[in-house]
Amino acid sequence: MSDVMAAPRAKVEEKLFQNRYLVDAGRPHIKVKPHTTPSASLMSMVTLCPAGCYSQTEGGQVEVAADGCLECGTCRIVTRKTGEVEWNYPRGGFGVLYKFG
Ligand code: SF4
């Protein structure tokens, strides 16, 4: 067995749990623009966001809670053409603090 095969493995969830997040209260760095019916792109974020920041309201709209955002940029790219998401990096010192990689 090679050294690579013998290396201990950690689950993604375990690695993500090591990260810390500093919330910039009242200044979310990602906002969903007001809408009545979300596009398919925006709706897909409910399942695509690796941090589970997106959810659907009872009224059918999509909302985001940016706390815990990994700043991967997926939502920024997926909704680029529809313009439904306003995306900025958090202010310096806020946001995700990666512990591994
Ligand atoms: S940047 Fe990534 S982690 Fe953050 S809200 Fe968008 S998809 Fe989720």
mmCIF file of C-alpha atoms and ligand atoms in Angstrom:
data_model
loop_
_atom_site.group_PDB
_atom_site.id
_atom_site.type_symbol
_atom_site.label_atom_id
_atom_site.label_comp_id
_atom_site.label_asym_id
_atom_site.label_seq_id
_atom_site.Cartn_x
_atom_site.Cartn_y
_atom_site.Cartn_z
ATOM 1 C CA MET A 1 0.000 0.000 0.000
ATOM 2 C CA SER A 2 1.411 3.416 -0.917
ATOM 3 C CA ASP A 3 1.819 6.284 1.555
ATOM 4 C CA VAL A 4 -1.031 8.131 -0.158
ATOM 5 C CA MET A 5 -3.366 5.223 0.409
ATOM 6 C CA ALA A 6 -2.328 4.965 4.081
ATOM 7 C CA ALA A 7 -2.909 8.688 4.840
ATOM 8 C CA PRO A 8 -5.705 9.328 7.340
ATOM 9 C CA ARG A 9 -8.818 10.744 5.772
ATOM 10 C CA ALA A 10 -11.159 13.289 7.225
ATOM 11 C CA LYS A 11 -14.684 13.807 6.013
ATOM 12 C CA VAL A 12 -15.497 17.140 4.395
ATOM 13 C CA GLU A 13 -17.966 17.863 7.188
ATOM 14 C CA GLU A 14 -15.218 17.368 9.770
ATOM 15 C CA LYS A 15 -12.906 19.744 7.926
ATOM 16 C CA LEU A 16 -15.606 22.379 7.541
ATOM 17 C CA PHE A 17 -16.359 22.164 11.252
ATOM 18 C CA GLN A 18 -12.809 23.403 11.944
ATOM 19 C CA ASN A 19 -13.515 26.694 10.189
ATOM 20 C CA ARG A 20 -14.723 29.715 12.085
ATOM 21 C CA TYR A 21 -16.940 32.513 10.923
ATOM 22 C CA LEU A 22 -17.003 36.091 12.113
ATOM 23 C CA VAL A 23 -20.388 37.658 11.389
ATOM 24 C CA ASP A 24 -20.476 41.291 10.300
ATOM 25 C CA ALA A 25 -23.788 42.011 12.025
ATOM 26 C CA GLY A 26 -26.215 43.993 9.912
ATOM 27 C CA ARG A 27 -23.901 44.040 6.875
ATOM 28 C CA PRO A 28 -24.413 40.795 4.930
ATOM 29 C CA HIS A 29 -21.986 40.495 2.030
ATOM 30 C CA ILE A 30 -24.502 38.609 -0.098
ATOM 31 C CA LYS A 31 -28.044 39.781 -0.777
ATOM 32 C CA VAL A 32 -30.855 38.385 -2.900
ATOM 33 C CA LYS A 33 -32.678 41.118 -4.767
ATOM 34 C CA PRO A 34 -36.430 41.371 -4.112
ATOM 35 C CA HIS A 35 -38.370 39.094 -6.434
ATOM 36 C CA THR A 36 -41.715 37.379 -6.820
ATOM 37 C CA THR A 37 -40.644 34.236 -8.619
ATOM 38 C CA PRO A 38 -37.020 33.098 -8.528
ATOM 39 C CA SER A 39 -35.295 32.048 -11.724
ATOM 40 C CA ALA A 40 -34.183 28.445 -12.093
ATOM 41 C CA SER A 41 -30.627 29.646 -11.475
ATOM 42 C CA LEU A 42 -31.506 31.280 -8.183
ATOM 43 C CA MET A 43 -33.669 28.340 -7.152
ATOM 44 C CA SER A 44 -30.792 25.955 -7.789
ATOM 45 C CA MET A 45 -28.768 27.664 -5.071
ATOM 46 C CA VAL A 46 -31.020 26.082 -2.449
ATOM 47 C CA THR A 47 -29.327 22.784 -3.270
ATOM 48 C CA LEU A 48 -26.004 23.967 -4.723
ATOM 49 C CA CYS A 49 -24.651 26.175 -1.932
ATOM 50 C CA PRO A 50 -22.143 24.005 -0.038
ATOM 51 C CA ALA A 51 -22.809 25.921 3.166
ATOM 52 C CA GLY A 52 -26.595 25.720 2.956
ATOM 53 C CA CYS A 53 -26.987 29.494 3.011
ATOM 54 C CA TYR A 54 -29.932 29.553 0.600
ATOM 55 C CA SER A 55 -33.469 28.508 1.434
ATOM 56 C CA GLN A 56 -36.944 28.886 0.003
ATOM 57 C CA THR A 57 -39.636 30.766 1.863
ATOM 58 C CA GLU A 58 -43.211 29.584 2.197
ATOM 59 C CA GLY A 59 -44.113 32.180 -0.422
ATOM 60 C CA GLY A 60 -41.749 30.592 -2.936
ATOM 61 C CA GLN A 61 -39.033 33.212 -2.890
ATOM 62 C CA VAL A 62 -35.376 32.376 -2.295
ATOM 63 C CA GLU A 63 -33.528 33.994 0.574
ATOM 64 C CA VAL A 64 -29.936 33.896 1.754
ATOM 65 C CA ALA A 65 -28.408 33.916 5.218
ATOM 66 C CA ALA A 66 -24.761 34.624 4.509
ATOM 67 C CA ASP A 67 -23.561 33.542 7.953
ATOM 68 C CA GLY A 68 -21.349 30.527 7.340
ATOM 69 C CA CYS A 69 -20.711 31.411 3.690
ATOM 70 C CA LEU A 70 -17.515 29.782 2.431
ATOM 71 C CA GLU A 71 -16.936 32.527 -0.168
ATOM 72 C CA CYS A 72 -16.722 29.895 -2.886
ATOM 73 C CA GLY A 73 -18.433 32.183 -5.399
ATOM 74 C CA THR A 74 -20.808 29.539 -6.746
ATOM 75 C CA CYS A 75 -23.902 31.686 -6.277
ATOM 76 C CA ARG A 76 -22.151 34.636 -7.854
ATOM 77 C CA ILE A 77 -21.383 32.650 -10.985
ATOM 78 C CA VAL A 78 -24.664 30.725 -11.217
ATOM 79 C CA THR A 79 -26.782 33.899 -10.975
ATOM 80 C CA ARG A 80 -24.438 36.121 -12.970
ATOM 81 C CA LYS A 81 -26.793 36.334 -15.954
ATOM 82 C CA THR A 82 -29.974 36.877 -13.949
ATOM 83 C CA GLY A 83 -28.480 39.498 -11.626
ATOM 84 C CA GLU A 84 -30.601 38.321 -8.707
ATOM 85 C CA VAL A 85 -27.710 38.137 -6.251
ATOM 86 C CA GLU A 86 -25.629 41.054 -5.062
ATOM 87 C CA TRP A 87 -22.276 39.567 -4.065
ATOM 88 C CA ASN A 88 -19.340 41.228 -2.349
ATOM 89 C CA TYR A 89 -16.474 39.989 -0.253
ATOM 90 C CA PRO A 90 -16.954 40.545 3.487
ATOM 91 C CA ARG A 91 -15.175 43.490 5.038
ATOM 92 C CA GLY A 92 -11.653 42.811 6.201
ATOM 93 C CA GLY A 93 -11.549 40.636 9.313
ATOM 94 C CA PHE A 94 -15.062 39.285 8.804
ATOM 95 C CA GLY A 95 -16.350 36.169 7.123
ATOM 96 C CA VAL A 96 -14.918 32.690 7.018
ATOM 97 C CA LEU A 97 -11.654 31.883 8.768
ATOM 98 C CA TYR A 98 -10.257 28.736 7.197
ATOM 99 C CA LYS A 99 -8.351 26.370 9.419
ATOM 100 C CA PHE A 100 -7.451 23.827 6.757
ATOM 101 C CA GLY A 101 -6.733 24.701 3.130
HETATM 102 S S1 SF4 B 1 -20.404 32.051 -2.034
HETATM 103 FE FE1 SF4 B 1 -20.625 29.790 -1.917
HETATM 104 S S2 SF4 B 1 -20.909 29.333 0.243
HETATM 105 FE FE2 SF4 B 1 -21.271 31.526 0.005
HETATM 106 S S3 SF4 B 1 -23.494 31.715 -0.258
HETATM 107 FE FE3 SF4 B 1 -22.577 31.583 -2.318
HETATM 108 S S4 SF4 B 1 -22.637 29.406 -2.856
HETATM 109 FE FE4 SF4 B 1 -22.946 29.563 -0.630
#
